[in-house]
Structures are given as C-alpha cells and as structure tokens.
Amino acid sequence: MIADFHFLRPLWLLALLAVPLLVYLVSRRGDVRSQWQGMIAPHLLDHLLIEKGGKRRLQPVHITAALIAVAAIAAAGPTWQRERPPFVEDTAPLAIAIDLNPTMNATDISPTRLERAKLKVQDILSLRKGSRTALFAYAGSAHMVLPLSDDGALVKTYLAALSPQIMPVDGKDTAKALQEVEKALANETVPGTILFMTDGVERSAFHAFSQYKGRNALMVLGIGTAEGGPVKTADGGFLTDATGGHVRSKLDVDGLKALQSASEAEVATVTPDDSDVRWIVRRIQTNFAAKTAEGLTRWHDAGWWLTIPIAVFGLFWFRRGWTVRWAVYLLAATLMLTSNDRAQAADNRFLDLWLTPDQQGRRAFEQGDFQEAAEKFADPSWRGAALYRAGRFEDAIDAFAETDTAESYYNQGNALMHLGKPEEAIAVYEQALKRRPDWPDAKKNLAAAEKFKADKDKQEQDEQQEQAGMDPDQVQFDDKGKKGQEATVQGGAQTADMWMRNIQVSPAELLARKFAIEAKEATP
C-alpha cells in the first residue's frame, strides 16, 4: 500500500506554499516592535511597549494554515488502492473445458479419470459459490455445454451427462477447444480463466497456447498417473489391443511440462486431496486481480475523508477561546454513553452532518450493502447502479429513466435483458446510440439483444410446429436427411441457456444431438 501511495491531482499540493507565507505575513503584521523600531529609538521603545501576558501559542492563523494544508492534500486526491466501476463483476468468470477422449475412462485414478475430473469440478463450484462458470467438452471437435452461469445445480446436471459417447468426432483437438472457449468469453466485461482438464495436450496444440494473446488466464490440470491404467469401454469392459491385452493409457507428464515451458499456461496434476482444487481457485482469483488492475480498475480517491478534519478546523472560527473544543469533547462522550439503538441513530445524525446522501450511499455501496446504498443515494445513476447490483432490475430501470443520457438508456437496456425483455432492450439501446453513435459497448449489446429476440422468436415458432405435429408426451428425432425440418442451433450464450432450460429429453441425449448438429454445420 505504501508503494502504491500517490496523488491523483498533485498540482494542488502547490497550495501548501501558501501555508508558511500566511503564517509569516500575519505574524509580522502583529509584531508592534518591528513596526515602530525604525521610528523610535530602541532604548525608548522598550519603555513604550506593553507586552501582552498569557499569549496563546495556538492562534487563529495556525488554525487557518492547518485548514489550508489539509484542504490542499484533500484536493490533490491521495490514493493507495484501486476500485472497480459499479457494473464490473466482483468474481472472475471460469470456463472449464473437459477432455472427453476415450482415454479419459482410464482407471489409473479411481473410479476413472473422467469421473475424478467431474468430482474436482464440483469441488471448484463449492469453493466459488455465486460465481459464474461455463462448461465445454472437446475431443476431435469442441462444443459449449453450458454458457456462463451462477446456477451451480444446473452446471452439475450437465456435468454428470458428459461422456466420450456423446462426442461426434473422434480424436483430440485442444487448439480448437481453446478457440471455442475464447470466442464464448469474447463479450465478457471482465477477464476470466480457462481451465483444461485433460490427460494430455497434443504437441500440435502447443503453438495455439504459446501464441495466445487473449486476456483470459490459461490453466491445465492433468488427470491421470505416469504409470497409467486400463481404459474402460461403454459396455463396462476394457479396451483391448490386437493381441487381446488391455490398452493402458498414461498421463503425458513430459508433454504437460513442455507445454508449461512453451506458453504462459499454468500447469498442475491432479492430487488425491483438495490441494489441487484450492490451488486452482487461488490462481483464478489472483489472475483476476492482476488482469483487472491492468485497466478495469480505477484509483480510489480517499481525499474526501479529509473533509471531516476540515470541518473540525472550521468550528474554531465560530467563537473565541476554547469553548468549542469542550463542546466537541462533550458531544463525543454523549455518543459513547448512549444505548446501542440511540448510538446508531446518533451515528446516522452525525453522518448527516458531515456526509451528503450520495457520499453515504457510496460508503454503503463500497461495503457491499446495495440495499442501503439504494436508499441513501440521491443521484439517480448511482441509485440505479445500487438497485441493479441488488437484483432489483425493475426499480433500477425506473431510477435510470430519471435522466436522459446515453448511459441511462444503456443501463436500462442491461436491466431489461436481465428481465428477459429483448424488445424493450433494443429500443433503449437504440436511444443510447442516438446520443452516442460510436459507442462500441452499446452496439455490441444491441446486436446481442436483437439476436436474443430472433432466437427467442424462432424457438417459439419451432415449439409451436412441434406441438402441432406431435403428441404431448412423444419425443422423436428425424435422422433421415432432408425428410424433416432441420433446426439450427446457434452458439450464443442466451440461446444455449434457453435451450438447456426447456429440454424434454435427458441431458446426455440433448448434448449428443446438439454436438452432432454443430459438428455437421462446422464441416466444410
């Protein structure tokens, strides 16, 4: 903190030069001897002057000088720590890409590598409660299983459905998985972490890792042992070679070490206890703090705290003598002796004396008490931000609507998207762009809202067609080429999330069908 201490507006410190000058000029003006010594002989001047007795050491000029000094420091903006803007998430997003190659069914780690990886993911979710996590699966192709979501139960549901049997393309393409995950995180406002859980990274993917220039941190957790183990098959048996012996798969330890040397990815191997999980969670938060410090954070101006001593110094100007000083002591003693309820009320009244409603709201906002902040803020923009963070999106929209600015309409659009109202969001995003035509964030969110609306309309249309041609409890798949209507599955986060939450088949069947469609569309 000491190393980070600096002033945001250092030129205000020049006002400190006025402090000694003021003390000197006032002291010289009050020095009667210096005023008359040029006109009266020194031996006569001693008998003509009457020295004042009991002269106070602390004079009004000293209080004024202290006031100027403290005000100059406050205006200069002392700071030593950073703060994030109100709409930046407090926790880092995490995207987990799980290798679904058949070798992940090796039994060198009980029960299998894949099942152990699933247990590790559940442990990570438990340590990151309330944080957003996305899930991806890859083998010869890469697919999003679930977009970023803070619903841990939903993530666990689709995590349990992962198996090599649902993958449409054999092989392993880690570079393609990295590309898909990075694409999915492209619109995030804060940097996150991409975690690969695999029994090895092929050498052909090293170039993609070494040339990675994204803002997300890369981590790889190797699942398996160097000794290896037999590989289970879908029917419960074991994979055999040409001689009839069991095929053994070993963890590519040398390849993981080479990957760590060739790139900035952080690599570790699975442990029997939870030390690997705790290491992952610590590194996620450390990477998040380091990345946000590069540009998403701003320095917290602590100068406003000095308004309190400034006001105290100002009290001395109301009366002569030290009466005010004793009154301050009496007030402090009274507040300390009151009961808890009265002390709280007195504290609130005391804050009302020194802090504006917006300052009190900012204080509650920084402490994470968004409900209290919303009640305190007078500024509609900050009140809307507090309501937004508290999850009161309807109230946030009303607060933002009190001002007619581009930022106001932009924030209304964000809140409307949370409420699932893309049509209204599109209208307010367009209003924001009328006021700031070149605002890239507003353009990006407008495009997302339009896509969300189009996908929603298409989904409703498809559901109506399906209901018209099927019995309510009947599920059918058309695998006969062009004889049926083929549905296109888009890769957008909102579309995937809607589809996941409106399924009528098992998660494993849904994922297998979804991945097959995506793989077919990706084939040139």
Coordinates of C-alpha atoms in Angstrom, one line a residue:
M1 CA 0.0 0.0 0.0
I2 CA 2.9 2.4 0.8
A3 CA 4.4 1.7 -2.6
D4 CA 1.1 2.5 -4.3
F5 CA 0.5 5.7 -2.5
H6 CA 0.3 8.8 -4.8
F7 CA -1.8 11.8 -5.6
L8 CA -4.3 11.9 -8.4
R9 CA -4.1 15.7 -8.8
P10 CA -0.6 16.6 -7.5
L11 CA -0.7 20.2 -8.7
W12 CA -3.0 21.1 -5.8
L13 CA 0.0 20.5 -3.5
L14 CA 1.3 23.8 -4.7
A15 CA -1.2 25.4 -2.4
L16 CA 0.9 24.2 0.6
L17 CA 3.3 27.0 -0.3
A18 CA 0.7 29.5 1.0
V19 CA 0.8 28.0 4.5
P20 CA 4.2 29.3 5.7
L21 CA 3.7 32.6 3.7
L22 CA 0.4 33.2 5.5
V23 CA 1.9 32.5 9.0
Y24 CA 4.8 34.8 8.3
L25 CA 2.7 37.7 7.0
V26 CA 0.2 37.5 9.8
S27 CA 2.9 37.2 12.5
R28 CA 4.8 40.2 11.0
R29 CA 1.6 42.3 11.0
G30 CA 1.0 41.6 14.7
D31 CA 4.6 42.4 15.7
V32 CA 4.3 46.0 17.1
R33 CA 8.1 46.2 17.8
S34 CA 9.1 45.6 14.2
Q35 CA 6.6 48.3 13.1
W36 CA 8.0 51.0 15.3
Q37 CA 11.7 50.2 15.6
G38 CA 12.5 52.3 12.5
M39 CA 10.8 55.4 14.1
I40 CA 11.6 55.2 17.8
A41 CA 15.0 54.7 19.4
P42 CA 15.4 51.2 20.8
H43 CA 16.1 52.3 24.4
L44 CA 12.9 54.3 24.4
L45 CA 10.8 51.7 22.6
D46 CA 11.3 49.2 25.4
H47 CA 9.6 51.5 27.8
L48 CA 6.7 52.4 25.5
L49 CA 5.6 48.9 24.6
I50 CA 3.3 46.9 26.8
E51 CA 3.8 43.2 26.2
K52 CA 0.6 41.0 26.4
G53 CA 0.7 38.4 29.0
G54 CA -0.6 34.8 28.7
K55 CA -0.2 34.8 25.0
R56 CA -1.7 31.7 23.4
R57 CA 0.6 29.5 21.5
L58 CA -2.2 28.4 19.1
Q59 CA -3.5 31.4 17.3
P60 CA -6.3 31.7 14.6
V61 CA -3.6 31.9 11.9
H62 CA -2.3 28.5 12.9
I63 CA -5.8 27.0 12.5
T64 CA -6.2 28.7 9.2
A65 CA -2.9 27.4 8.0
A66 CA -3.7 23.9 9.1
L67 CA -7.1 24.2 7.3
I68 CA -5.3 25.3 4.0
A69 CA -2.8 22.5 4.3
V70 CA -5.4 19.7 4.9
A71 CA -7.6 21.1 2.1
A72 CA -4.7 21.1 -0.3
I73 CA -3.9 17.5 0.4
A74 CA -7.6 16.6 0.1
A75 CA -7.9 18.3 -3.3
A76 CA -4.7 16.6 -4.5
G77 CA -6.5 13.3 -4.2
P78 CA -4.4 10.9 -2.0
T79 CA -4.9 7.3 -3.0
W80 CA -3.3 3.9 -2.4
Q81 CA -5.8 1.3 -3.6
R82 CA -8.0 0.6 -6.6
E83 CA -11.7 0.2 -7.0
R84 CA -13.8 -1.2 -9.8
P85 CA -16.6 0.5 -11.6
P86 CA -20.1 -0.4 -10.3
F87 CA -21.1 -2.8 -13.1
V88 CA -17.9 -4.9 -13.0
E89 CA -18.4 -8.3 -11.5
D90 CA -16.7 -9.0 -8.2
T91 CA -15.6 -12.5 -9.1
A92 CA -13.8 -13.9 -12.1
P93 CA -15.7 -16.0 -14.7
L94 CA -14.4 -19.5 -15.2
A95 CA -14.7 -21.7 -18.3
I96 CA -13.9 -25.3 -17.8
A97 CA -13.1 -27.4 -20.9
I98 CA -13.2 -31.2 -20.2
D99 CA -11.4 -33.7 -22.4
L100 CA -13.8 -36.4 -23.5
N101 CA -11.3 -38.6 -25.3
P102 CA -11.9 -42.3 -24.6
T103 CA -8.6 -42.4 -22.7
M104 CA -10.3 -40.3 -20.0
N105 CA -12.1 -43.5 -19.0
A106 CA -8.7 -45.0 -17.8
T107 CA -8.9 -46.4 -14.3
D108 CA -5.5 -45.4 -13.0
I109 CA -7.4 -42.9 -10.9
S110 CA -10.5 -44.3 -9.2
P111 CA -13.2 -44.6 -10.4
T112 CA -12.0 -43.2 -13.8
R113 CA -10.1 -40.1 -14.9
L114 CA -13.3 -38.5 -16.2
E115 CA -15.3 -39.2 -13.0
R116 CA -12.5 -37.8 -10.9
A117 CA -12.4 -34.7 -13.1
K118 CA -16.2 -34.3 -12.5
L119 CA -15.7 -34.5 -8.7
K120 CA -12.9 -31.8 -9.0
V121 CA -15.3 -29.6 -10.9
Q122 CA -17.9 -30.0 -8.2
D123 CA -15.3 -29.1 -5.5
I124 CA -14.4 -25.9 -7.5
L125 CA -18.1 -25.0 -7.7
S126 CA -18.4 -25.4 -3.9
L127 CA -15.5 -23.0 -3.3
R128 CA -16.8 -20.5 -5.8
K129 CA -20.4 -20.2 -4.7
G130 CA -22.2 -17.4 -6.6
S131 CA -19.5 -17.2 -9.3
R132 CA -20.2 -17.7 -12.9
T133 CA -18.9 -20.9 -14.5
A134 CA -19.2 -22.2 -18.1
L135 CA -18.7 -25.8 -19.2
F136 CA -17.2 -27.0 -22.5
A137 CA -16.4 -30.5 -23.8
Y138 CA -14.0 -31.5 -26.5
A139 CA -12.4 -34.4 -28.3
G140 CA -12.0 -34.2 -32.1
S141 CA -14.4 -31.3 -32.0
A142 CA -15.2 -28.7 -29.3
H143 CA -18.6 -27.6 -28.0
M144 CA -20.2 -25.4 -25.4
V145 CA -22.1 -27.5 -22.9
L146 CA -23.4 -24.6 -20.8
P147 CA -22.7 -20.8 -21.0
L148 CA -21.5 -18.8 -18.0
S149 CA -24.0 -19.3 -15.2
D150 CA -24.1 -18.9 -11.4
D151 CA -26.5 -21.8 -11.1
G152 CA -24.3 -24.5 -9.6
A153 CA -27.1 -27.1 -9.7
L154 CA -27.5 -26.6 -13.5
V155 CA -23.8 -26.9 -14.1
K156 CA -23.7 -30.2 -12.1
T157 CA -26.7 -31.6 -14.0
Y158 CA -24.9 -31.3 -17.4
L159 CA -21.5 -32.2 -15.9
A160 CA -22.9 -35.6 -14.9
A161 CA -24.1 -36.1 -18.5
L162 CA -20.6 -35.8 -20.0
S163 CA -19.1 -39.0 -21.5
P164 CA -17.0 -39.9 -24.6
Q165 CA -20.0 -41.4 -26.2
I166 CA -21.7 -38.0 -26.8
M167 CA -18.8 -36.7 -28.9
P168 CA -19.5 -36.7 -32.7
V169 CA -15.8 -36.6 -33.8
D170 CA -13.0 -38.8 -32.5
G171 CA -9.5 -37.6 -31.7
K172 CA -8.3 -34.7 -29.7
D173 CA -8.2 -31.0 -30.8
T174 CA -7.2 -28.9 -27.8
A175 CA -6.4 -25.9 -30.0
K176 CA -10.0 -25.9 -31.3
A177 CA -11.3 -26.1 -27.8
L178 CA -9.2 -23.1 -26.8
Q179 CA -10.6 -21.2 -29.8
E180 CA -14.2 -22.1 -29.0
V181 CA -13.9 -21.1 -25.3
E182 CA -12.2 -17.8 -26.2
K183 CA -15.0 -17.0 -28.6
A184 CA -17.6 -17.6 -25.9
L185 CA -15.8 -15.3 -23.5
A186 CA -15.2 -12.5 -26.0
N187 CA -18.1 -10.3 -24.8
E188 CA -17.3 -10.5 -21.1
T189 CA -16.5 -7.2 -19.4
V190 CA -14.0 -8.8 -17.0
P191 CA -11.1 -11.2 -17.7
G192 CA -11.6 -14.8 -16.6
T193 CA -9.8 -18.1 -16.5
I194 CA -9.9 -21.0 -19.0
L195 CA -9.2 -24.4 -17.3
F196 CA -8.5 -27.5 -19.3
M197 CA -9.0 -30.9 -17.5
T198 CA -7.2 -33.5 -19.7
D199 CA -4.8 -36.4 -19.7
G200 CA -2.6 -34.7 -22.1
V201 CA -2.2 -31.9 -24.6
E202 CA -1.1 -32.9 -28.1
R203 CA 2.1 -31.2 -29.4
S204 CA 0.2 -29.7 -32.3
A205 CA -1.7 -27.5 -29.9
F206 CA 1.4 -26.0 -28.3
H207 CA 1.5 -23.3 -30.9
A208 CA -2.0 -22.1 -30.1
F209 CA -1.1 -21.9 -26.4
S210 CA 2.2 -20.1 -27.0
Q211 CA 0.7 -17.6 -29.3
Y212 CA -2.4 -17.0 -27.2
K213 CA -2.9 -13.2 -26.8
G214 CA -6.3 -13.1 -25.0
R215 CA -6.9 -11.5 -21.7
N216 CA -8.0 -14.7 -20.0
A217 CA -5.6 -16.8 -18.0
L218 CA -4.9 -20.4 -19.1
M219 CA -4.7 -23.3 -16.7
V220 CA -4.3 -27.0 -17.3
L221 CA -5.0 -29.8 -14.8
G222 CA -3.5 -33.1 -15.8
I223 CA -5.8 -36.0 -14.9
G224 CA -4.1 -39.4 -14.6
T225 CA -0.8 -41.0 -13.5
A226 CA 2.5 -41.6 -15.2
E227 CA 2.0 -45.4 -14.7
G228 CA -1.3 -45.3 -16.4
G229 CA -4.2 -47.8 -16.3
P230 CA -6.6 -49.8 -18.5
V231 CA -9.3 -47.9 -20.4
K232 CA -12.9 -48.8 -19.8
T233 CA -15.4 -49.1 -22.7
A234 CA -19.0 -48.0 -22.8
D235 CA -20.3 -51.6 -22.1
G236 CA -18.3 -51.9 -18.9
G237 CA -15.4 -53.9 -20.4
F238 CA -11.8 -52.8 -21.2
L239 CA -10.3 -51.6 -24.4
T240 CA -8.0 -54.3 -25.9
D241 CA -5.2 -54.3 -28.5
A242 CA -4.6 -56.6 -31.3
T243 CA -3.1 -59.3 -29.0
G244 CA -6.1 -59.2 -26.7
G245 CA -4.4 -57.4 -23.9
H246 CA -5.7 -54.4 -22.1
V247 CA -4.8 -51.0 -23.6
R248 CA -3.1 -48.9 -21.0
S249 CA -3.2 -45.1 -21.1
K250 CA -0.5 -43.0 -19.4
L251 CA -0.6 -39.3 -18.4
D252 CA 1.6 -37.4 -20.7
V253 CA 3.7 -35.7 -17.9
D254 CA 6.5 -34.8 -20.3
G255 CA 4.0 -33.1 -22.7
L256 CA 2.5 -31.1 -19.8
K257 CA 5.9 -29.9 -18.7
A258 CA 6.8 -29.0 -22.3
L259 CA 3.5 -27.0 -22.6
Q260 CA 4.3 -25.1 -19.4
S261 CA 7.7 -24.2 -20.8
A262 CA 6.4 -23.2 -24.2
S263 CA 3.5 -21.0 -23.0
E264 CA 2.2 -18.9 -20.2
A265 CA -0.3 -21.6 -19.2
E266 CA -0.2 -22.7 -15.5
V267 CA 0.0 -26.5 -15.4
A268 CA -0.6 -28.9 -12.5
T269 CA -1.5 -32.5 -12.0
V270 CA -4.4 -34.0 -10.0
T271 CA -3.9 -34.7 -6.3
P272 CA -5.7 -37.2 -4.1
D273 CA -6.8 -34.4 -1.7
D274 CA -8.3 -31.0 -2.4
S275 CA -5.0 -29.1 -2.6
D276 CA -5.2 -29.0 -6.4
V277 CA -8.7 -27.5 -6.3
R278 CA -7.6 -24.9 -3.7
W279 CA -4.6 -24.0 -5.9
I280 CA -6.9 -23.6 -8.9
V281 CA -9.3 -21.3 -7.0
R282 CA -6.5 -19.2 -5.6
R283 CA -4.9 -18.8 -9.1
I284 CA -8.2 -17.9 -10.6
Q285 CA -8.7 -15.0 -8.1
T286 CA -5.1 -13.9 -8.4
N287 CA -5.2 -13.8 -12.2
F288 CA -8.5 -11.9 -12.0
A289 CA -7.0 -9.3 -9.6
A290 CA -3.9 -8.9 -11.8
K291 CA -5.9 -8.6 -15.0
T292 CA -8.4 -6.1 -13.7
A293 CA -5.6 -4.0 -12.3
E294 CA -4.4 -3.5 -15.8
G295 CA -7.3 -1.4 -17.0
L296 CA -10.7 -2.2 -15.5
T297 CA -10.0 -0.7 -12.1
R298 CA -9.5 2.9 -11.1
W299 CA -7.8 4.6 -8.2
H300 CA -10.0 5.2 -5.2
D301 CA -9.8 8.9 -4.2
A302 CA -9.5 9.0 -0.4
G303 CA -9.3 12.8 -0.2
W304 CA -12.9 13.2 0.7
W305 CA -12.2 11.7 4.2
L306 CA -10.2 14.8 5.0
T307 CA -13.4 16.9 4.8
I308 CA -14.0 15.8 8.4
P309 CA -10.9 17.4 9.9
I310 CA -11.5 20.4 7.6
A311 CA -15.0 20.8 9.2
V312 CA -13.5 20.4 12.7
F313 CA -10.9 23.2 12.0
G314 CA -13.8 25.3 10.7
L315 CA -15.6 25.0 14.1
F316 CA -12.9 27.2 15.7
W317 CA -14.0 30.2 13.7
F318 CA -17.4 30.4 15.4
R319 CA -16.2 31.5 18.9
R320 CA -13.3 32.9 20.7
G321 CA -11.4 30.8 23.2
W322 CA -11.7 27.1 23.7
T323 CA -15.5 26.7 24.3
V324 CA -16.0 24.9 21.0
R325 CA -13.3 22.4 21.9
W326 CA -15.0 21.4 25.1
A327 CA -18.3 21.1 23.2
V328 CA -16.8 18.7 20.8
Y329 CA -15.5 16.5 23.7
L330 CA -18.9 16.6 25.3
L331 CA -20.7 15.5 22.1
A332 CA -18.2 12.6 21.7
A333 CA -18.8 11.5 25.3
T334 CA -22.5 11.7 24.9
L335 CA -22.5 9.5 21.8
M336 CA -20.3 6.9 23.6
L337 CA -22.7 6.7 26.6
T338 CA -25.9 6.2 24.7
S339 CA -27.6 2.9 24.2
N340 CA -27.0 0.8 21.0
D341 CA -30.1 2.0 19.3
R342 CA -29.7 5.6 20.2
A343 CA -26.0 5.3 19.3
Q344 CA -26.9 4.1 15.9
A345 CA -29.4 6.9 15.5
A346 CA -26.8 9.4 16.7
D347 CA -24.3 7.9 14.3
N348 CA -26.7 8.4 11.4
R349 CA -27.3 12.0 12.5
F350 CA -23.6 12.5 12.8
L351 CA -23.1 11.2 9.3
D352 CA -25.8 13.5 8.1
L353 CA -23.8 16.4 9.5
W354 CA -20.6 15.6 7.5
L355 CA -21.7 13.4 4.5
T356 CA -24.2 14.1 1.8
P357 CA -26.7 11.4 0.9
D358 CA -24.6 10.4 -2.1
Q359 CA -21.5 10.1 0.0
Q360 CA -23.3 7.9 2.5
G361 CA -24.7 5.9 -0.4
R362 CA -21.2 5.5 -1.8
R363 CA -20.0 4.3 1.6
A364 CA -22.7 1.6 1.8
F365 CA -22.0 0.7 -1.9
E366 CA -18.3 0.1 -1.3
Q367 CA -19.2 -2.1 1.8
G368 CA -21.5 -4.3 -0.4
D369 CA -24.7 -3.1 1.2
F370 CA -26.5 -2.3 -2.0
Q371 CA -30.0 -2.1 -0.5
E372 CA -28.8 0.5 2.0
A373 CA -26.9 2.3 -0.8
A374 CA -30.1 2.5 -2.9
E375 CA -32.0 4.1 -0.1
K376 CA -29.2 6.7 0.5
F377 CA -28.3 7.7 -3.0
A378 CA -29.9 10.9 -4.3
D379 CA -28.1 10.7 -7.6
P380 CA -30.4 8.6 -9.9
S381 CA -27.5 7.0 -11.8
W382 CA -25.8 5.7 -8.6
R383 CA -29.2 4.7 -7.1
G384 CA -29.9 2.7 -10.3
A385 CA -26.4 1.1 -10.0
A386 CA -27.1 0.0 -6.4
L387 CA -30.6 -1.3 -7.3
Y388 CA -29.0 -3.2 -10.3
R389 CA -26.4 -4.8 -8.1
A390 CA -29.1 -5.7 -5.6
G391 CA -31.0 -7.6 -8.3
R392 CA -34.0 -5.1 -8.3
F393 CA -34.0 -4.6 -12.0
E394 CA -37.4 -3.1 -12.3
D395 CA -36.6 -0.4 -9.7
A396 CA -33.2 0.1 -11.4
I397 CA -34.9 0.9 -14.7
D398 CA -37.1 3.5 -13.0
A399 CA -34.0 5.1 -11.4
F400 CA -32.0 5.2 -14.7
A401 CA -35.0 6.6 -16.5
E402 CA -34.8 9.8 -14.4
T403 CA -32.0 11.1 -16.6
D404 CA -32.0 11.5 -20.4
T405 CA -28.4 10.4 -21.2
A406 CA -26.8 7.7 -23.3
E407 CA -25.5 6.0 -20.2
S408 CA -29.0 6.0 -18.7
Y409 CA -30.5 4.2 -21.8
Y410 CA -27.6 1.8 -21.9
N411 CA -28.1 0.8 -18.3
Q412 CA -31.8 0.4 -18.8
G413 CA -31.1 -2.0 -21.6
N414 CA -28.8 -4.1 -19.5
A415 CA -31.5 -4.3 -16.8
L416 CA -34.2 -5.2 -19.3
M417 CA -32.0 -8.0 -20.7
H418 CA -31.8 -9.4 -17.2
L419 CA -35.7 -9.4 -17.1
G420 CA -35.8 -11.2 -20.4
K421 CA -37.3 -8.3 -22.4
P422 CA -35.2 -8.0 -25.5
E423 CA -37.8 -6.0 -27.5
E424 CA -37.7 -3.2 -24.9
A425 CA -34.0 -3.5 -24.5
I426 CA -33.5 -3.0 -28.3
A427 CA -35.5 0.2 -28.1
V428 CA -33.4 1.8 -25.3
Y429 CA -30.1 0.6 -26.8
E430 CA -31.1 2.5 -30.0
Q431 CA -31.8 5.6 -27.9
A432 CA -28.4 5.3 -26.3
L433 CA -26.8 5.1 -29.8
K434 CA -28.7 8.2 -30.9
R435 CA -26.9 10.1 -28.2
R436 CA -23.5 8.3 -28.6
P437 CA -23.4 6.9 -32.1
D438 CA -19.9 5.5 -31.8
W439 CA -20.3 3.6 -28.5
P440 CA -19.0 0.1 -29.1
D441 CA -20.5 -1.4 -26.0
A442 CA -24.0 -0.2 -26.8
K443 CA -23.6 -1.6 -30.4
K444 CA -22.4 -4.9 -29.1
N445 CA -25.3 -5.2 -26.6
L446 CA -27.8 -4.1 -29.2
A447 CA -26.6 -6.9 -31.5
A448 CA -26.9 -9.4 -28.7
A449 CA -30.4 -8.2 -27.8
E450 CA -31.5 -8.5 -31.5
K451 CA -30.0 -12.0 -31.7
F452 CA -31.7 -13.0 -28.5
K453 CA -35.0 -11.8 -29.8
A454 CA -34.6 -13.6 -33.1
D455 CA -33.6 -16.8 -31.4
K456 CA -36.5 -16.5 -28.9
D457 CA -39.0 -15.9 -31.8
K458 CA -37.6 -18.9 -33.7
Q459 CA -37.7 -21.1 -30.7
E460 CA -41.3 -20.3 -30.0
Q461 CA -42.1 -20.9 -33.7
D462 CA -40.4 -24.3 -33.7
E463 CA -42.1 -25.3 -30.4
Q464 CA -45.5 -24.4 -32.0
Q465 CA -44.7 -26.5 -35.1
E466 CA -43.5 -29.5 -32.9
Q467 CA -46.6 -29.3 -30.7
A468 CA -48.8 -29.2 -33.8
G469 CA -47.2 -32.4 -35.2
M470 CA -46.5 -34.5 -32.1
D471 CA -48.3 -35.9 -29.1
P472 CA -47.6 -34.1 -25.9
D473 CA -45.6 -36.9 -24.4
Q474 CA -43.9 -38.1 -27.6
V475 CA -40.2 -37.4 -28.4
Q476 CA -39.0 -38.1 -31.9
F477 CA -35.7 -37.5 -33.7
D478 CA -35.5 -37.3 -37.5
D479 CA -32.3 -38.8 -38.7
K480 CA -33.3 -39.3 -42.3
G481 CA -31.6 -36.5 -44.0
K482 CA -33.9 -34.0 -45.7
K483 CA -37.2 -35.6 -44.9
G484 CA -37.7 -33.5 -41.8
Q485 CA -37.1 -29.9 -40.8
E486 CA -33.6 -29.4 -39.5
A487 CA -33.2 -27.0 -36.6
T488 CA -30.1 -24.8 -36.4
V489 CA -28.6 -24.5 -33.0
Q490 CA -26.8 -21.2 -32.6
G491 CA -23.8 -20.8 -30.3
G492 CA -25.0 -17.7 -28.4
A493 CA -25.0 -17.8 -24.7
Q494 CA -28.6 -16.8 -24.3
T495 CA -29.8 -19.3 -26.9
A496 CA -27.9 -22.2 -25.3
D497 CA -29.2 -21.3 -21.9
M498 CA -32.8 -21.1 -23.1
W499 CA -32.5 -24.5 -24.9
M500 CA -30.9 -26.1 -21.8
R501 CA -33.7 -25.0 -19.6
N502 CA -36.5 -26.1 -22.0
I503 CA -35.4 -29.7 -22.7
Q504 CA -37.8 -32.7 -22.9
V505 CA -35.1 -35.4 -23.2
S506 CA -32.2 -36.4 -21.0
P507 CA -29.2 -34.1 -20.8
A508 CA -26.9 -36.7 -22.4
E509 CA -29.3 -37.2 -25.4
L510 CA -29.6 -33.5 -25.7
L511 CA -25.9 -32.9 -25.7
A512 CA -25.2 -35.7 -28.2
R513 CA -27.8 -34.3 -30.6
K514 CA -26.6 -30.7 -30.1
F515 CA -22.9 -31.7 -30.7
A516 CA -23.8 -33.7 -33.8
I517 CA -25.6 -30.8 -35.4
E518 CA -22.8 -28.3 -34.6
A519 CA -20.2 -30.7 -35.9
K520 CA -22.2 -31.2 -39.1
E521 CA -22.5 -27.4 -39.6
A522 CA -18.8 -26.9 -39.0
T523 CA -17.9 -29.4 -41.7
P524 CA -16.8 -27.5 -44.9

